Coordinates of C-alpha atoms in Angstrom, one line a residue:
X1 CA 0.0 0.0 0.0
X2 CA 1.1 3.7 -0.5
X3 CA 4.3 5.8 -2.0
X4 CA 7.6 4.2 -1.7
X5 CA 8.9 5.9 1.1
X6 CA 5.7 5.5 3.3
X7 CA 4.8 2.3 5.2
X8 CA 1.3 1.5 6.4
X9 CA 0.6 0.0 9.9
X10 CA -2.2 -0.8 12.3
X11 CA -2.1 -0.3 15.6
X12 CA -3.0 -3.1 18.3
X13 CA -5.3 -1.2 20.4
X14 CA -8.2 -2.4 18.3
X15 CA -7.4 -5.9 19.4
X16 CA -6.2 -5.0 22.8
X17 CA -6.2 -2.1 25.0
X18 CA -3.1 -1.7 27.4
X19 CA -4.8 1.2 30.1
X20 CA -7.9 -1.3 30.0
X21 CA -6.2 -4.6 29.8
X22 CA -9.5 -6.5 30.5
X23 CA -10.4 -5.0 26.6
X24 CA -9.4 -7.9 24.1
X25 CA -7.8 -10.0 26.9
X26 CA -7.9 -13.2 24.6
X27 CA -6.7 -11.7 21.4
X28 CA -3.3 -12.8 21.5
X29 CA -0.2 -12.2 19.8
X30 CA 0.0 -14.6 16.9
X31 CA -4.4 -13.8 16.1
X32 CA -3.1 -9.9 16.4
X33 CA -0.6 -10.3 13.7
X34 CA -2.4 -12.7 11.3
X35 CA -5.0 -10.1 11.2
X36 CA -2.8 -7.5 9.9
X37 CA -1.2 -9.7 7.4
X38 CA -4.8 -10.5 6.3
X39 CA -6.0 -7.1 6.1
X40 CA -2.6 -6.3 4.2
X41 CA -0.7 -3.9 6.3
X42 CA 3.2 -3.7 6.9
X43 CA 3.3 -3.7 10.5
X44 CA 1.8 -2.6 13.5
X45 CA 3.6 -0.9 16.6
X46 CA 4.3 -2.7 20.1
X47 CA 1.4 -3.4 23.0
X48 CA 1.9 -3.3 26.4
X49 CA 1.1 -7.2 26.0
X50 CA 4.0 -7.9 23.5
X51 CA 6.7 -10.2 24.6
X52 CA 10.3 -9.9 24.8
X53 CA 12.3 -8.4 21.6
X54 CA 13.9 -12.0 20.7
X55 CA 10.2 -13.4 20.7
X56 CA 8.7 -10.4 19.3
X57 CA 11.4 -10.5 16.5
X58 CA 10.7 -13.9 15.5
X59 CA 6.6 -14.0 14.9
X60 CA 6.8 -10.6 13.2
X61 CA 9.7 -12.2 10.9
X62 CA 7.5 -15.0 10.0
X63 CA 4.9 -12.9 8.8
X64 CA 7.3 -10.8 6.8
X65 CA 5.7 -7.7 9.2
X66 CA 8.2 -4.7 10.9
X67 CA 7.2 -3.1 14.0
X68 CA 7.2 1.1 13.5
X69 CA 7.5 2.0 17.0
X70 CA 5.7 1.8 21.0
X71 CA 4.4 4.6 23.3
X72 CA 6.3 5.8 26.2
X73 CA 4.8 7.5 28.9
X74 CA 7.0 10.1 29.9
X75 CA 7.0 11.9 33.6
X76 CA 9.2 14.1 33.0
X77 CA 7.9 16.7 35.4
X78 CA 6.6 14.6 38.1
X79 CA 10.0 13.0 38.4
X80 CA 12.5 14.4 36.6
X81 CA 14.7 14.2 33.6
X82 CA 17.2 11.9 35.0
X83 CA 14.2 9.0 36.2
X84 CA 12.6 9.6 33.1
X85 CA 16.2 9.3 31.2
X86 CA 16.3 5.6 32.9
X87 CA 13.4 4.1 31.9
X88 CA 13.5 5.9 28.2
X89 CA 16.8 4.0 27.5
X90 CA 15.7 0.1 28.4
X91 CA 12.5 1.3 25.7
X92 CA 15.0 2.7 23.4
X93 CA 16.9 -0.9 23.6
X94 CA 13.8 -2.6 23.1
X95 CA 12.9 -0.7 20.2
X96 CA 16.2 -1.0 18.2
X97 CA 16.6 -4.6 18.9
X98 CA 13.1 -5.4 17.2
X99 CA 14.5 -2.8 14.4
X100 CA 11.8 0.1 15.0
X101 CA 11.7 3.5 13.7
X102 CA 10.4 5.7 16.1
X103 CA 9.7 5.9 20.0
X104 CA 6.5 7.4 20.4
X105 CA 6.4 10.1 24.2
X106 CA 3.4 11.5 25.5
X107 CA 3.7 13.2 29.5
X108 CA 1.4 12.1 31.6
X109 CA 2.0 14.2 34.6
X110 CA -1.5 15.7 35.7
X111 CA -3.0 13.5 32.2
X112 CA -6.6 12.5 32.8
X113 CA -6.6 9.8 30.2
X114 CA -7.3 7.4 32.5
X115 CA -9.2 9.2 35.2
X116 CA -13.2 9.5 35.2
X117 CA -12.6 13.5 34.8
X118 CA -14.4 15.3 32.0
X119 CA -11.7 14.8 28.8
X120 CA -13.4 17.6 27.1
X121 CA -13.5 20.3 29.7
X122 CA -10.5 19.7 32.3
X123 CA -7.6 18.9 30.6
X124 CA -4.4 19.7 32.7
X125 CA -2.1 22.8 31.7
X126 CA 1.7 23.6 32.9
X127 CA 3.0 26.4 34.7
X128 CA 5.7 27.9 32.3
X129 CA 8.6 26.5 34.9
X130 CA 6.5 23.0 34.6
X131 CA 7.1 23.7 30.8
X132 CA 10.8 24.6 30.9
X133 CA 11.3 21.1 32.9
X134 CA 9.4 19.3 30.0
X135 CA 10.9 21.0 26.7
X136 CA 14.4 20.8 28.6
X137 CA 14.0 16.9 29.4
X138 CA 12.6 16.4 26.0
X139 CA 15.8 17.4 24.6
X140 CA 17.5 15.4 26.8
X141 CA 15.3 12.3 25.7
X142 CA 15.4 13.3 22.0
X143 CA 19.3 12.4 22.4
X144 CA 19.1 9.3 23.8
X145 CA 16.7 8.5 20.9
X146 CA 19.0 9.3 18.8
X147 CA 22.0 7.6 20.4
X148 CA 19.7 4.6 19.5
X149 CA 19.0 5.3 16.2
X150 CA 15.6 6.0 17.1
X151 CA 13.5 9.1 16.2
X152 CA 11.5 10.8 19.4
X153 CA 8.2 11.2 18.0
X154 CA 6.1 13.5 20.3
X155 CA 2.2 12.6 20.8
X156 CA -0.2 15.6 21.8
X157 CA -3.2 13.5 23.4
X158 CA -6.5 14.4 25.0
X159 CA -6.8 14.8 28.1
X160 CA -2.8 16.0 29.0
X161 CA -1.2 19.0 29.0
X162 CA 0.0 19.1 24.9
X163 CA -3.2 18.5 23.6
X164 CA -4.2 21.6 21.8
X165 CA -2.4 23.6 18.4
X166 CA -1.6 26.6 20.6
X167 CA 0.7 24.1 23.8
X168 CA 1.7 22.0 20.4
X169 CA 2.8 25.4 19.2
X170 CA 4.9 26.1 22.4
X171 CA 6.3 22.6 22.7
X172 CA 7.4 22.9 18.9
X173 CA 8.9 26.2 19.8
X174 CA 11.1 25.2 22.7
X175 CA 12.4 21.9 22.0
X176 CA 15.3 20.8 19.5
X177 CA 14.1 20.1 16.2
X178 CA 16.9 18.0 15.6
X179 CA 16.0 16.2 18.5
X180 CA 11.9 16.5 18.8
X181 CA 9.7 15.5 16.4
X182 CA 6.2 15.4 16.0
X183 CA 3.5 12.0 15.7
X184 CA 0.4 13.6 13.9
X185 CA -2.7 12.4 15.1
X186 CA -5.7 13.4 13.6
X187 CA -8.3 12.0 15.9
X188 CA -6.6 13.9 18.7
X189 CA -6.3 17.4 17.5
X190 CA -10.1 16.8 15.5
X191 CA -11.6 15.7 19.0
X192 CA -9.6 18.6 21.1
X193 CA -9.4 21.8 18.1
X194 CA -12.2 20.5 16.1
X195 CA -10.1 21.0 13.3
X196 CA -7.0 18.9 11.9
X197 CA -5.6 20.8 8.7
X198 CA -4.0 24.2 10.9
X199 CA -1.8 21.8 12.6
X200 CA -0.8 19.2 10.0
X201 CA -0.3 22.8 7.8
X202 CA 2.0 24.3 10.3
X203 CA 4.3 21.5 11.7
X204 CA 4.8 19.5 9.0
X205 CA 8.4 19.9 8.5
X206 CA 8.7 18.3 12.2
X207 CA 6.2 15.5 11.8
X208 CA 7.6 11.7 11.2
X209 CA 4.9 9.8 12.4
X210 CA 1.2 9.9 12.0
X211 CA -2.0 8.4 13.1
X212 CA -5.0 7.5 11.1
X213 CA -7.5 7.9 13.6
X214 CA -11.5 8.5 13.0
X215 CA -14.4 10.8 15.0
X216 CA -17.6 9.9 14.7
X217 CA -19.1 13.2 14.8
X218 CA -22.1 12.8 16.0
X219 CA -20.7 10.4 19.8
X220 CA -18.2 13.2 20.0
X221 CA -21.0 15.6 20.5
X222 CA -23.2 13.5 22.4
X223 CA -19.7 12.5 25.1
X224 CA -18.7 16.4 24.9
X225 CA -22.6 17.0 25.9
X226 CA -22.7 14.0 28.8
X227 CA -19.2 15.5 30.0
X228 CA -17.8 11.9 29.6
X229 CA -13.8 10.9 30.6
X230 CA -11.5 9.9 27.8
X231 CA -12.4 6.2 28.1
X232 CA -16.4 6.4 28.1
X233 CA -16.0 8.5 25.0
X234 CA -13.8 5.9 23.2
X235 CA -16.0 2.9 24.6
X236 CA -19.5 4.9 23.4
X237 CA -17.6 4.4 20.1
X238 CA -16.0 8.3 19.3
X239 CA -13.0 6.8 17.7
X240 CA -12.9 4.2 14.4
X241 CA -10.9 3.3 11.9
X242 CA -10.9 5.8 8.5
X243 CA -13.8 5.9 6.8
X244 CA -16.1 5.8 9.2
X245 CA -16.1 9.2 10.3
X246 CA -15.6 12.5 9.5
X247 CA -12.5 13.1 8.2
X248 CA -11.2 13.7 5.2
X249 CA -7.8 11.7 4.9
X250 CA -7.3 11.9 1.1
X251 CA -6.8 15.3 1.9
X252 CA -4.5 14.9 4.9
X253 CA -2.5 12.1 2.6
X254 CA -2.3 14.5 -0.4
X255 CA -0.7 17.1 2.1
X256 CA 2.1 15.0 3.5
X257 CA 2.8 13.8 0.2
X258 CA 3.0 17.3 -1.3
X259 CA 5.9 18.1 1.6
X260 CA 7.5 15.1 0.9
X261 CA 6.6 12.5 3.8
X262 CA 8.4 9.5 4.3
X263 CA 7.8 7.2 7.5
X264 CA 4.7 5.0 9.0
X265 CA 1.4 6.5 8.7
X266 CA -0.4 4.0 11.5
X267 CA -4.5 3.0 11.5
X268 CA -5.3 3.6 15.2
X269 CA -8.9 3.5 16.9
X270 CA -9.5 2.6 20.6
X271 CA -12.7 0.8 20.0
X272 CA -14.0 -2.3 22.0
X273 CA -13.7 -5.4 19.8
X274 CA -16.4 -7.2 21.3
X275 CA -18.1 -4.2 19.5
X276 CA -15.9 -3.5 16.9
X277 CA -14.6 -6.7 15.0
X278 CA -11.1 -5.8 14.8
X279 CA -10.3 -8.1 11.1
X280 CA -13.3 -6.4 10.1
X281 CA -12.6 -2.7 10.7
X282 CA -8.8 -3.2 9.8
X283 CA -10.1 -4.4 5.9
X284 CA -12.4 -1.6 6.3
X285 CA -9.8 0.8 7.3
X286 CA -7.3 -1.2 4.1
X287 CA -10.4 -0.9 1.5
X288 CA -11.0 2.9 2.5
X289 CA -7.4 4.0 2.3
X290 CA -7.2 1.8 -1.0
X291 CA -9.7 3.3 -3.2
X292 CA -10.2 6.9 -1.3
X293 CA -6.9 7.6 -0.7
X294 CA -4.4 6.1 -2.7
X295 CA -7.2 5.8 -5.7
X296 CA -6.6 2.0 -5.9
X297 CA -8.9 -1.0 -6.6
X298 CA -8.7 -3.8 -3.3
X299 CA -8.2 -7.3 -5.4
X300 CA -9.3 -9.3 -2.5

């Protein structure tokens, strides 16, 4: 699927969720992979539930898949540069040893993500010392990335303190752009800006990484109405797979390819899949990107 210099994943959170590990609990490893080699992806990035790097390394070899990268939650403020510095490393070791691109960082000091708080309405902010201590230890991290061969991607997520265009703006600002880069996701800025082209438009000379992730506009309404916490909104079915929302991603695609993109653009939707069949919404998510954004007929 796609350009040359762009790889297509799906990520496993459709199988199995790692903040709700009771989500998907008997999905496992081997039915996770087969599916994406079914639904004719390249790869997929690691799960909290993934095994060891010399296991890992061997199923996604026998399916001829790579892996693109894994999140890291980073608490850089809570506990400083130097704790946060530790942990980064043994993921940055992980990572290159299963031969990944990019290690995905999101701070979750004061995040909400996981608390039954109001995802729409009290989002966390930063004092600006709080944001010298993050930009400062991003720096830091973005080397140790590098010193791995890796790329620090940096996720702005609902319901933490880089969430919006404007703290994307000042994270952008103060942070090494040799060092920090950016992971573009459009069902994060969509749910939190209700807009996704300003900040694709304006940082996408630091982006190398991106998310394909779906609102349905109609549940993000209704959850921003009820008030609901980042996880009711994503089990009342907010996020999917593209397609099956609102945005446009032909438009998105056409935009990164116009500046010259090269890296993993990644299907991502926390969905429930006792709800949402997750062989069923990956070929969804294949067919739609097939003929609506790459302008290609599916053969199978």
């Amino acid at each position: 699927m796609g350009k040359q210099d762009i790889h297509w994943g799906i990520a496993p959170i459709g199988w199995r969720n790692d903040d709700m590990p009771e989500i998907g609990k008997d999905n496992t490893l081997s039915h996770l992979l087969s599916d994406i080699v079914v639904a004719g992806f390249e790869g997929t990035e690691v799960g909290g539930f993934f095994p060891d790097a010399k296991t890992l390394k061997k199923e996604i070899k026998l399916r001829n898949l790579k892996i693109a990268g894994q999140w890291f939650s980073s608490f850089i403020i809570q506990d400083g540069v130097e704790k946060a510095s530790e942990a980064f490393r043994e993921h940055c070791a992980y990572l290159k040893e299963v031969d990944a691109a990019v290690a995905v960082v999101s701070e979750q000091t004061y995040s909400i993500q996981g608390l039954p708080k109001n995802v729409f309405a009290d989002k966390p902010t930063f004092s600006d010392e709080e944001w010298n201590q993050l930009t400062e230890g991003l720096n830091v991290l973005g080397e140790v990335a590098d010193s791995y061969g890796l790329k620090l991607v940096y996720h702005h997520h609902l319901g933490t303190g880089v969430q919006t265009l404007a703290e994307v703006d000042h994270l952008m600002k103060n942070t090494d752009p040799g060092l920090v880069h950016l992971l573009y996701d459009t069902g994060h800025i969509y749910a939190s800006d209700k807009a996704y082209m300003p900040l694709l438009e304006k940082h996408i000379d630091r982006i190398k990484h991106v998310h394909f992730k779906d609102i349905r506009d109609n549940i993000m309404k209704t959850s921003e109405k009820d008030g609901l916490s980042f996880r009711s909104a994503f089990l009342a079915g907010m996020f999917t797979v593209p397609g099956d929302g609102g945005i446009d991603f032909k438009k998105v695609y056409d935009k990164l390819l116009e500046n010259n993109y090269q890296g993993w653009i990644v299907i991502e939707a926390e969905q429930d899949p006792e709800i949402a069949h997750p062989l069923e919404y990956a070929l969804n998510a294949r067919k739609y990107i097939n003929e609506n954004v790459l302008n290609e007929k599916v053969t199978n």
